[in-house]
Short mmCIF file of C-alpha atoms and ligand atoms in Angstrom, two decimals:
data_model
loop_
_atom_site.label_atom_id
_atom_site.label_comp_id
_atom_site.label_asym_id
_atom_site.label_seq_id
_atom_site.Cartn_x
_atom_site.Cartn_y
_atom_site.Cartn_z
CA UNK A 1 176.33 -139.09 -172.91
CA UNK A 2 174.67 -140.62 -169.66
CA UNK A 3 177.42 -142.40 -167.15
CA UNK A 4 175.19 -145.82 -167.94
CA UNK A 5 175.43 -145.37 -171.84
CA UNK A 6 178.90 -144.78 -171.83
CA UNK A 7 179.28 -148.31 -169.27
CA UNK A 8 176.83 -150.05 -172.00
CA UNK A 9 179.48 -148.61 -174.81
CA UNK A 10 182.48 -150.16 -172.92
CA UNK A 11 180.86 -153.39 -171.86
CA UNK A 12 180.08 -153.98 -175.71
CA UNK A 13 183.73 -153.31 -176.76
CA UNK A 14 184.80 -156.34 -174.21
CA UNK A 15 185.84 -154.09 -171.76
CA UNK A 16 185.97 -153.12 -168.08
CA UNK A 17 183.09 -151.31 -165.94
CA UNK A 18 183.08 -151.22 -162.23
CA UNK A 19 179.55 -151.07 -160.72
CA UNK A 20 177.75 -150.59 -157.39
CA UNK A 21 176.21 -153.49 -156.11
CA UNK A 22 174.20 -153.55 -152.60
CA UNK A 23 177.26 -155.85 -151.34
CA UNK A 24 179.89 -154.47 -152.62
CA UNK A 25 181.52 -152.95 -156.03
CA UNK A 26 181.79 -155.57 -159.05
CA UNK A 27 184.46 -155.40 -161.71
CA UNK A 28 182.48 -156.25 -164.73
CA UNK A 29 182.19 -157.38 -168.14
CA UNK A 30 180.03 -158.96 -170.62
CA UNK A 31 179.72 -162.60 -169.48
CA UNK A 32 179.27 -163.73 -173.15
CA UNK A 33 182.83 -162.45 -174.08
CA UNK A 34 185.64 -164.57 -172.97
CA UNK A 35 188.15 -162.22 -173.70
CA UNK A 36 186.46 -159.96 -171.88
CA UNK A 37 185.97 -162.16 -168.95
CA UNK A 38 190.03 -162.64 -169.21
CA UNK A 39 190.73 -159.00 -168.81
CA UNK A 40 188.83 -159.46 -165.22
CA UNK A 41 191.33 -162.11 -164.64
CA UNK A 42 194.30 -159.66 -165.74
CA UNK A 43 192.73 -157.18 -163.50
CA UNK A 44 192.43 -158.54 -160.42
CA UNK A 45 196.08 -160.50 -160.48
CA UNK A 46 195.27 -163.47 -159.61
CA UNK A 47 197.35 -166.37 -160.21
CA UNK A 48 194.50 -168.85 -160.79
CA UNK A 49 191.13 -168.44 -162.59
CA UNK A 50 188.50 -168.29 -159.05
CA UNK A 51 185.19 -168.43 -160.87
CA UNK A 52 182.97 -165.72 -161.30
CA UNK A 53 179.49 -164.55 -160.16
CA UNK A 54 177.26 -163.96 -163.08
CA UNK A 55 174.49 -161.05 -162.37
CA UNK A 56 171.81 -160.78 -163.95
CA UNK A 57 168.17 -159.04 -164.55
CA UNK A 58 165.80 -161.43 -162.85
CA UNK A 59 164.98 -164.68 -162.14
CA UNK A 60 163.98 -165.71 -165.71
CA UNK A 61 166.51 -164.10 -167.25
CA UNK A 62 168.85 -166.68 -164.73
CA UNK A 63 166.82 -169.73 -165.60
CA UNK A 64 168.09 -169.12 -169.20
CA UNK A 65 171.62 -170.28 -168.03
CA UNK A 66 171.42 -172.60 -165.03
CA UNK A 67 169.04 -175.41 -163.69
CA UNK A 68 166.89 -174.26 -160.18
CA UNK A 69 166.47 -177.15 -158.05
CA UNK A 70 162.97 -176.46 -156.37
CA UNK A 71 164.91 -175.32 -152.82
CA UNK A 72 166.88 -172.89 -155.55
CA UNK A 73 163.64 -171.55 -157.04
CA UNK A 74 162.06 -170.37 -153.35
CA UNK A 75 165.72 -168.73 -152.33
CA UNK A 76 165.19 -166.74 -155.22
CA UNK A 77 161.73 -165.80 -155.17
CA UNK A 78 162.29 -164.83 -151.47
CA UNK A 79 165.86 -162.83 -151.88
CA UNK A 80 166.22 -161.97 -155.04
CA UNK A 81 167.03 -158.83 -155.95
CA UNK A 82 169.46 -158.75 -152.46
CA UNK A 83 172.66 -160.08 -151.15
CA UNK A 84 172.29 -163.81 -152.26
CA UNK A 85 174.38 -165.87 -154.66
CA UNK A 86 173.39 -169.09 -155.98
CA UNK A 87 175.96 -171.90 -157.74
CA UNK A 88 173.99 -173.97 -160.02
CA UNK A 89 174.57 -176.45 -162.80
CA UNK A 90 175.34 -174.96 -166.04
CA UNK A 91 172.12 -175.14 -168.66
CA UNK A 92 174.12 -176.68 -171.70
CA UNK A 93 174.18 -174.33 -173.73
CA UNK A 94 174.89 -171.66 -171.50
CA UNK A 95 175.64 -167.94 -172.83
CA UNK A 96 177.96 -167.42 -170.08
CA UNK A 97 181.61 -167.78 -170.67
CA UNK A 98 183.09 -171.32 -169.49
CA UNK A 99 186.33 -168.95 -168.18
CA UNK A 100 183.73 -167.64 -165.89
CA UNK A 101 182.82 -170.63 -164.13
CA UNK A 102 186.57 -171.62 -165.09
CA UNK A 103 185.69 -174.65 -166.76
CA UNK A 104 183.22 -175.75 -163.84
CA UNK A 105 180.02 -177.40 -164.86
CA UNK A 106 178.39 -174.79 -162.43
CA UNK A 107 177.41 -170.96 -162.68
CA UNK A 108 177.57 -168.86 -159.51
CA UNK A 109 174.33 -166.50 -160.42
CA UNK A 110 172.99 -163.76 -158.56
CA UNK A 111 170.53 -160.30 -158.86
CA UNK A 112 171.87 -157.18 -157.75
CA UNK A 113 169.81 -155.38 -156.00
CA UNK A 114 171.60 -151.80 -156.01
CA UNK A 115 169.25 -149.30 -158.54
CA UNK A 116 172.51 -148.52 -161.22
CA UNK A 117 173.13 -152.12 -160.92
CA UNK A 118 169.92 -152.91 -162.05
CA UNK A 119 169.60 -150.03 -164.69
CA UNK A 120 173.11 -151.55 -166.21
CA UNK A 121 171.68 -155.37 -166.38
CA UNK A 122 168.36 -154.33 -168.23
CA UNK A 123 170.00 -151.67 -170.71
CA UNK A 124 172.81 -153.57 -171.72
CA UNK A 125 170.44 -157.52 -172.19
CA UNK A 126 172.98 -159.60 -171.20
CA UNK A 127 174.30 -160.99 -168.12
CA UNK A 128 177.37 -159.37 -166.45
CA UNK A 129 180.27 -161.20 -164.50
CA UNK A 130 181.91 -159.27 -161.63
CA UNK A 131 184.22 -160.24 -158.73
CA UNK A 132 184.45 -157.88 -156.22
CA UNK A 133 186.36 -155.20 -157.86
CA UNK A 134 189.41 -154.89 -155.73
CA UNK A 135 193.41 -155.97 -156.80
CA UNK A 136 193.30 -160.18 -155.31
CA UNK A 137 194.08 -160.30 -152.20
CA UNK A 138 192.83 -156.98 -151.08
CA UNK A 139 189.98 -156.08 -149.43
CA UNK A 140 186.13 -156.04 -151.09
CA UNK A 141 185.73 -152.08 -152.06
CA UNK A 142 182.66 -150.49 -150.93
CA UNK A 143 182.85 -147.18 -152.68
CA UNK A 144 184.16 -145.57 -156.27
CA UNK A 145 186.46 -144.36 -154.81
CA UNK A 146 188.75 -147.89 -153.39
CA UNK A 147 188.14 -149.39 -156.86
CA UNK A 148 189.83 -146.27 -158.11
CA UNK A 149 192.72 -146.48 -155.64
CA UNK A 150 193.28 -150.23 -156.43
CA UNK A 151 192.37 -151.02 -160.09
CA UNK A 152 193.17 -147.51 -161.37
CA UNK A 153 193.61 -147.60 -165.07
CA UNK A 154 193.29 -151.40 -165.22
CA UNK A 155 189.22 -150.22 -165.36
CA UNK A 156 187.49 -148.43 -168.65
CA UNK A 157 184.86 -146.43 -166.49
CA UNK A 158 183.49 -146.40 -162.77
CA UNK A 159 180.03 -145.94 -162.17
CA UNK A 160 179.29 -144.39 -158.37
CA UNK A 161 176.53 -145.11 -156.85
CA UNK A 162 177.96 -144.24 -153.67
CA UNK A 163 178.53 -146.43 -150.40
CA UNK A 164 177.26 -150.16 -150.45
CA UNK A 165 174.67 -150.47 -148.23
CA UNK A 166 175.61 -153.73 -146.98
CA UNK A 167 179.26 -153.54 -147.45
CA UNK A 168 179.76 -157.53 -147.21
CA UNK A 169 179.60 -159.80 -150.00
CA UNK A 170 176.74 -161.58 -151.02
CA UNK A 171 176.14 -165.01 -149.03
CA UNK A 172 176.68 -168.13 -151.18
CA UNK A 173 174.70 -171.26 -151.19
CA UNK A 174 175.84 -174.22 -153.85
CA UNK A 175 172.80 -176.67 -155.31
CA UNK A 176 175.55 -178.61 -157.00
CA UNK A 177 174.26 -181.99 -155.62
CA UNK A 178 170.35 -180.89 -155.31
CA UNK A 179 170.78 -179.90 -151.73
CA UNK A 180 171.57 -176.68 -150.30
CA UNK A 181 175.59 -176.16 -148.89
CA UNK A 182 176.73 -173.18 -147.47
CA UNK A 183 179.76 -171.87 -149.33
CA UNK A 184 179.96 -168.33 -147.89
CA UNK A 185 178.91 -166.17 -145.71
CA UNK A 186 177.74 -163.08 -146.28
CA UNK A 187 175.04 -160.23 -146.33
CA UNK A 188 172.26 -162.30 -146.13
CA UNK A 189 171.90 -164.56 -142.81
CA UNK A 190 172.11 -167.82 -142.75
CA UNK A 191 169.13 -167.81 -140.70
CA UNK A 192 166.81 -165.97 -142.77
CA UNK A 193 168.12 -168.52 -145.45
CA UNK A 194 166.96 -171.27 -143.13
CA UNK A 195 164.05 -170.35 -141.87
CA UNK A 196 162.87 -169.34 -146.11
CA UNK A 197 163.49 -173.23 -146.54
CA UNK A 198 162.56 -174.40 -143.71
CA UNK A 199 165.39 -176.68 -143.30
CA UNK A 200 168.91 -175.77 -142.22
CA UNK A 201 172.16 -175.54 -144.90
CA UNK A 202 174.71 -178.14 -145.24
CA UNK A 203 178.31 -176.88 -144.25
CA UNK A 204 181.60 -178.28 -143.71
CA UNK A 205 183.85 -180.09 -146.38
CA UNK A 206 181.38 -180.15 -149.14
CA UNK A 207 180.93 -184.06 -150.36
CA UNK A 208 180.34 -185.45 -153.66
CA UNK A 209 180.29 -183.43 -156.74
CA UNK A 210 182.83 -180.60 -156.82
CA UNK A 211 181.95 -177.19 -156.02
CA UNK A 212 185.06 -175.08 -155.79
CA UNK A 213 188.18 -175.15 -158.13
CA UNK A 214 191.27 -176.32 -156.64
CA UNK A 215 190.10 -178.73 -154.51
CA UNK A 216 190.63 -181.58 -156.84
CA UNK A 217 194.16 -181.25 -159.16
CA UNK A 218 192.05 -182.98 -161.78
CA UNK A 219 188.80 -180.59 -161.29
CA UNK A 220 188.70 -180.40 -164.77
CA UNK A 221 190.38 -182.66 -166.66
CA UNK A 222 189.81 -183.51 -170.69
CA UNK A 223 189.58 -186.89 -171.16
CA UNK A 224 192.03 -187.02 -173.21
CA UNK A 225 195.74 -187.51 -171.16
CA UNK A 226 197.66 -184.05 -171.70
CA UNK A 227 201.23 -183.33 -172.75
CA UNK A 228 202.43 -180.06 -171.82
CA UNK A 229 205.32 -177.87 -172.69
CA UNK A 230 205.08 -179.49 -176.20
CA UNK A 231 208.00 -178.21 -178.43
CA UNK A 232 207.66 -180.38 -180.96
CA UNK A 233 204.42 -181.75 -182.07
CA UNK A 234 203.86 -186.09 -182.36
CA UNK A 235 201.76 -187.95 -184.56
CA UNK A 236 198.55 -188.88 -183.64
CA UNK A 237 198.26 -186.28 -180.75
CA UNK A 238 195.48 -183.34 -180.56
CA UNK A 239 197.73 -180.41 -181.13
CA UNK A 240 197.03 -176.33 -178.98
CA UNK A 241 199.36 -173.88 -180.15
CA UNK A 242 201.08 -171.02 -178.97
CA UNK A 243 202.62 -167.90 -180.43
CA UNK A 244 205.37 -169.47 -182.95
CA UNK A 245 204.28 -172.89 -182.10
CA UNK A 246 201.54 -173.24 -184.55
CA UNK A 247 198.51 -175.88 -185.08
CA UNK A 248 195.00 -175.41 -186.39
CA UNK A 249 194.01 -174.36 -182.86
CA UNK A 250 196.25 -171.55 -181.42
CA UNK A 251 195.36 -169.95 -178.11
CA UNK A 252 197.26 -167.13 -179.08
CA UNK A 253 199.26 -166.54 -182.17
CA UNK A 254 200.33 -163.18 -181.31
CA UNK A 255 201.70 -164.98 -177.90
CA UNK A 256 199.38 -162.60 -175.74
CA UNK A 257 198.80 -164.38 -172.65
CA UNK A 258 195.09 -162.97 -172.29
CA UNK A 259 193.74 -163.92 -175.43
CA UNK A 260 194.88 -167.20 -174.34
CA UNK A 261 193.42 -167.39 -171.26
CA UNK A 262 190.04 -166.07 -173.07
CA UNK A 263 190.34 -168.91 -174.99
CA UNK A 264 191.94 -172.13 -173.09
CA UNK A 265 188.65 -173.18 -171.91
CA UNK A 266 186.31 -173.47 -174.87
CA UNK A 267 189.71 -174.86 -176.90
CA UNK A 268 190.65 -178.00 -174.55
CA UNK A 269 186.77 -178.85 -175.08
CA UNK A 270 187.05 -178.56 -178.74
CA UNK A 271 190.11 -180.51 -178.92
CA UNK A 272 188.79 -183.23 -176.31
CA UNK A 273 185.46 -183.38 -178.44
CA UNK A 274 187.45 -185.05 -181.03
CA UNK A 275 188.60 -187.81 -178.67
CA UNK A 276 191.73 -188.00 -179.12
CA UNK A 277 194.40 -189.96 -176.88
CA UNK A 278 196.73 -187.28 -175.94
CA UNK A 279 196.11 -183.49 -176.09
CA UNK A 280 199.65 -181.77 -176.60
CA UNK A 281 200.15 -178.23 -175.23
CA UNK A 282 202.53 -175.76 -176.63
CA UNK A 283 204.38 -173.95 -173.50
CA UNK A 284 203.23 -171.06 -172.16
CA UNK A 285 205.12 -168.23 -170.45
CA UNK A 286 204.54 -167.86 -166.91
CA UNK A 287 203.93 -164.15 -166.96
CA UNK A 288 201.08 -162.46 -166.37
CA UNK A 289 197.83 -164.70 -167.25
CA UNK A 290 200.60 -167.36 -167.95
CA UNK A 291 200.80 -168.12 -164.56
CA UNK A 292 196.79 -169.11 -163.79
CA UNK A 293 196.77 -170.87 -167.28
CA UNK A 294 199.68 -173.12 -166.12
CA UNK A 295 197.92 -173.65 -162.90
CA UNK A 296 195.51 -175.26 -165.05
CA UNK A 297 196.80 -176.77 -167.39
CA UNK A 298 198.84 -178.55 -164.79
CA UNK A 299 195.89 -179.52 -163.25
CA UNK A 300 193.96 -180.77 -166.31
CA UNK A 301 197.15 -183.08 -166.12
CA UNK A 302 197.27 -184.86 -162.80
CA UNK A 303 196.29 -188.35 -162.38
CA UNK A 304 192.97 -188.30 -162.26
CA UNK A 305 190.58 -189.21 -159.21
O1 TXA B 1 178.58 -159.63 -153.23
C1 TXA B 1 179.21 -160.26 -154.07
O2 TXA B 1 179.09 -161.48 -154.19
C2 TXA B 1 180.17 -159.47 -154.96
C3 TXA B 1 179.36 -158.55 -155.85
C4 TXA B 1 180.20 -157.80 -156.84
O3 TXA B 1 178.36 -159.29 -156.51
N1 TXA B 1 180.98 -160.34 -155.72
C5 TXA B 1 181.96 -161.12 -155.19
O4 TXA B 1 182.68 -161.83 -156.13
O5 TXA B 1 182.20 -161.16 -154.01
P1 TXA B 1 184.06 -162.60 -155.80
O6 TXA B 1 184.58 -163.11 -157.10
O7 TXA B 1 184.94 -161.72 -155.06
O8 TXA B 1 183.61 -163.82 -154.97
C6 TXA B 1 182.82 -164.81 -155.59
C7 TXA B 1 183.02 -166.13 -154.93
C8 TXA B 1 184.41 -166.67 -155.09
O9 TXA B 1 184.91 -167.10 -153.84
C9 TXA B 1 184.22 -167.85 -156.03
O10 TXA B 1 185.12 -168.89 -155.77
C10 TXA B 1 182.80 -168.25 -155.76
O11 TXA B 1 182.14 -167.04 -155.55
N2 TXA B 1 182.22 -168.90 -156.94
C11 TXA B 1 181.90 -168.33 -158.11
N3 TXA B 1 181.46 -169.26 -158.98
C12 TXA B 1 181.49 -170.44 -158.33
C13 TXA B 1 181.17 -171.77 -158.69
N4 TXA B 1 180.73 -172.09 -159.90
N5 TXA B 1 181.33 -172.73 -157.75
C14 TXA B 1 181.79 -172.42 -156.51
N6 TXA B 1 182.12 -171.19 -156.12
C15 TXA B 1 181.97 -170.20 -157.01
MG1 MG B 2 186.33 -160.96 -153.85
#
């Protein structure tokens, strides 16, 4: 069996594949899949759910899940395949996994433009989420061979496709409020950027809508108020359960922290759809997953702004 069937076999059983990119390696798995997209999360180690960069085919196949402001449309026309990430508003419905954009109304999309990259994307029809496919807090790997030595076991198969050309990590530009803000940079210049739109990027302390989690405690709040740590459930209140403490809608009843991370997201909505006055939250162990799912929880929580 090829090296790319085998990646299309584990991809389609909701698991791991790291992946050459042009920038650098991605840690990947099927966007669709939200359990999937929680193993990245349990991967990586990170303590709170940093969205994710969706890759996919080609342009059309990213107009299925996000709308291109007309700025959007000529950056990728220009760059695309190459080292250029967009952040768009979600298309509603949008295939990709709400835990990817973790719970944003926007999708960070982007085409690879490294050959297995691209062979991966058009065998396997779907698009792909990847962070950079080193532990958090470590540096971006740029060969199979760091992704090895820092994820280990944690990933199902690596494909080589030796060094990254560019070895940085894709610039990112945000249309969240119909104008172009720089987010990151990265392998592609801001000046060729520019000089594509003819017009320079916005930087600084983005204004307006949100484009980053964490920079408002109640980034994504339900409208309903919250009650965490429920161990007893009240009248009248929307009810997510845990493990042992059971109602219709259980994040986990086996108590695994990364089916409940998979599954937090696209819950809360469900629950806040039926407008209720007060979500209650059974508690949830801080280990693990635990820990970024308290994060937000706590967040969805705050006083709002
Ligand atoms: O070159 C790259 O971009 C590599 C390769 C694998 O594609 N990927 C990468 O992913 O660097 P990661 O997760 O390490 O960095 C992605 C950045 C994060 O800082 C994340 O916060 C931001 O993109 N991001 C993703 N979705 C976003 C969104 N909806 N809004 C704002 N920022 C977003
Ligand atoms: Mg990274």
């Amino acid at each position: 069996m090829s090296e790319i069937d085998k990646a299309l076999e584990v991809l389609s059983a909701g698991g791991l594949v790291a992946f050459p990119t042009e920038t650098v390696y991605g840690l990947g798995a099927d966007a669709t899949n939200d359990l999937a997209v929680a193993k990245i999360y349990a991967a990586k180690g990170r303590p709170q759910f940093n969205p994710l960069i969706a890759h996919v085919l080609d342009v059309e196949a990213a107009f299925e899940l996000a709308e291109f402001p007309a700025d959007a449309l000529k950056l990728a026309a220009r760059f695309w395949p190459g080292p250029l990430t967009l952040v768009l508003p979600r298309r509603v419905p949008c295939l990709v996994s709400m835990l990817a954009s973790a719970g944003l109304p926007s999708l960070a999309l982007r085409v690879p433009a490294h050959p297995l990259a691209l062979e991966l994307l058009r065998e396997f029809g779907k698009p792909v989420v990847a962070p950079s496919a080193n532990p958090s807090g470590r540096i971006s790997p740029t060969t199979a061979d760091h992704v090895r030595a820092g994820l280990g076991s944690k990933v199902d198969l690596i494909l080589d496709g030796g060094p990254s050309a560019v070895g940085l990590e894709s610039t990112i530009v945000s249309f969240l409020d119909g104008r172009p803000w720089l987010l990151r940079s990265g392998g592609l210049s801001r000046r060729a950027i520019e000089s594509a739109l003819g017009h320079e990027l916005l930087t600084g302390k983005v204004a307006g809508p949100l484009h980053a989690p964490g920079q408002l405690d109640s980034h994504y709040a339900p409208q309903a108020k919250m009650r965490l740590n429920a161990s007893t459930w009240l009248d009248g209140e929307a009810r997510l359960g845990f493990g042992v403490y059971e109602a219709p809608l259980n994040l986990s009843r086996r108590g695994d922290v990364v089916e409940a991370a998979a599954n937090l997201f696209s819950m809360l909505h469900q629950l806040d759809a039926q407008k209720p006055s007060v979500i209650a939250v059974a508690p949830i162990p801080n280990s693990g997953l635990g820990e970024a799912i308290n994060d937000r929880l706590i967040r969805a929580a705050a006083p709002r702004t």
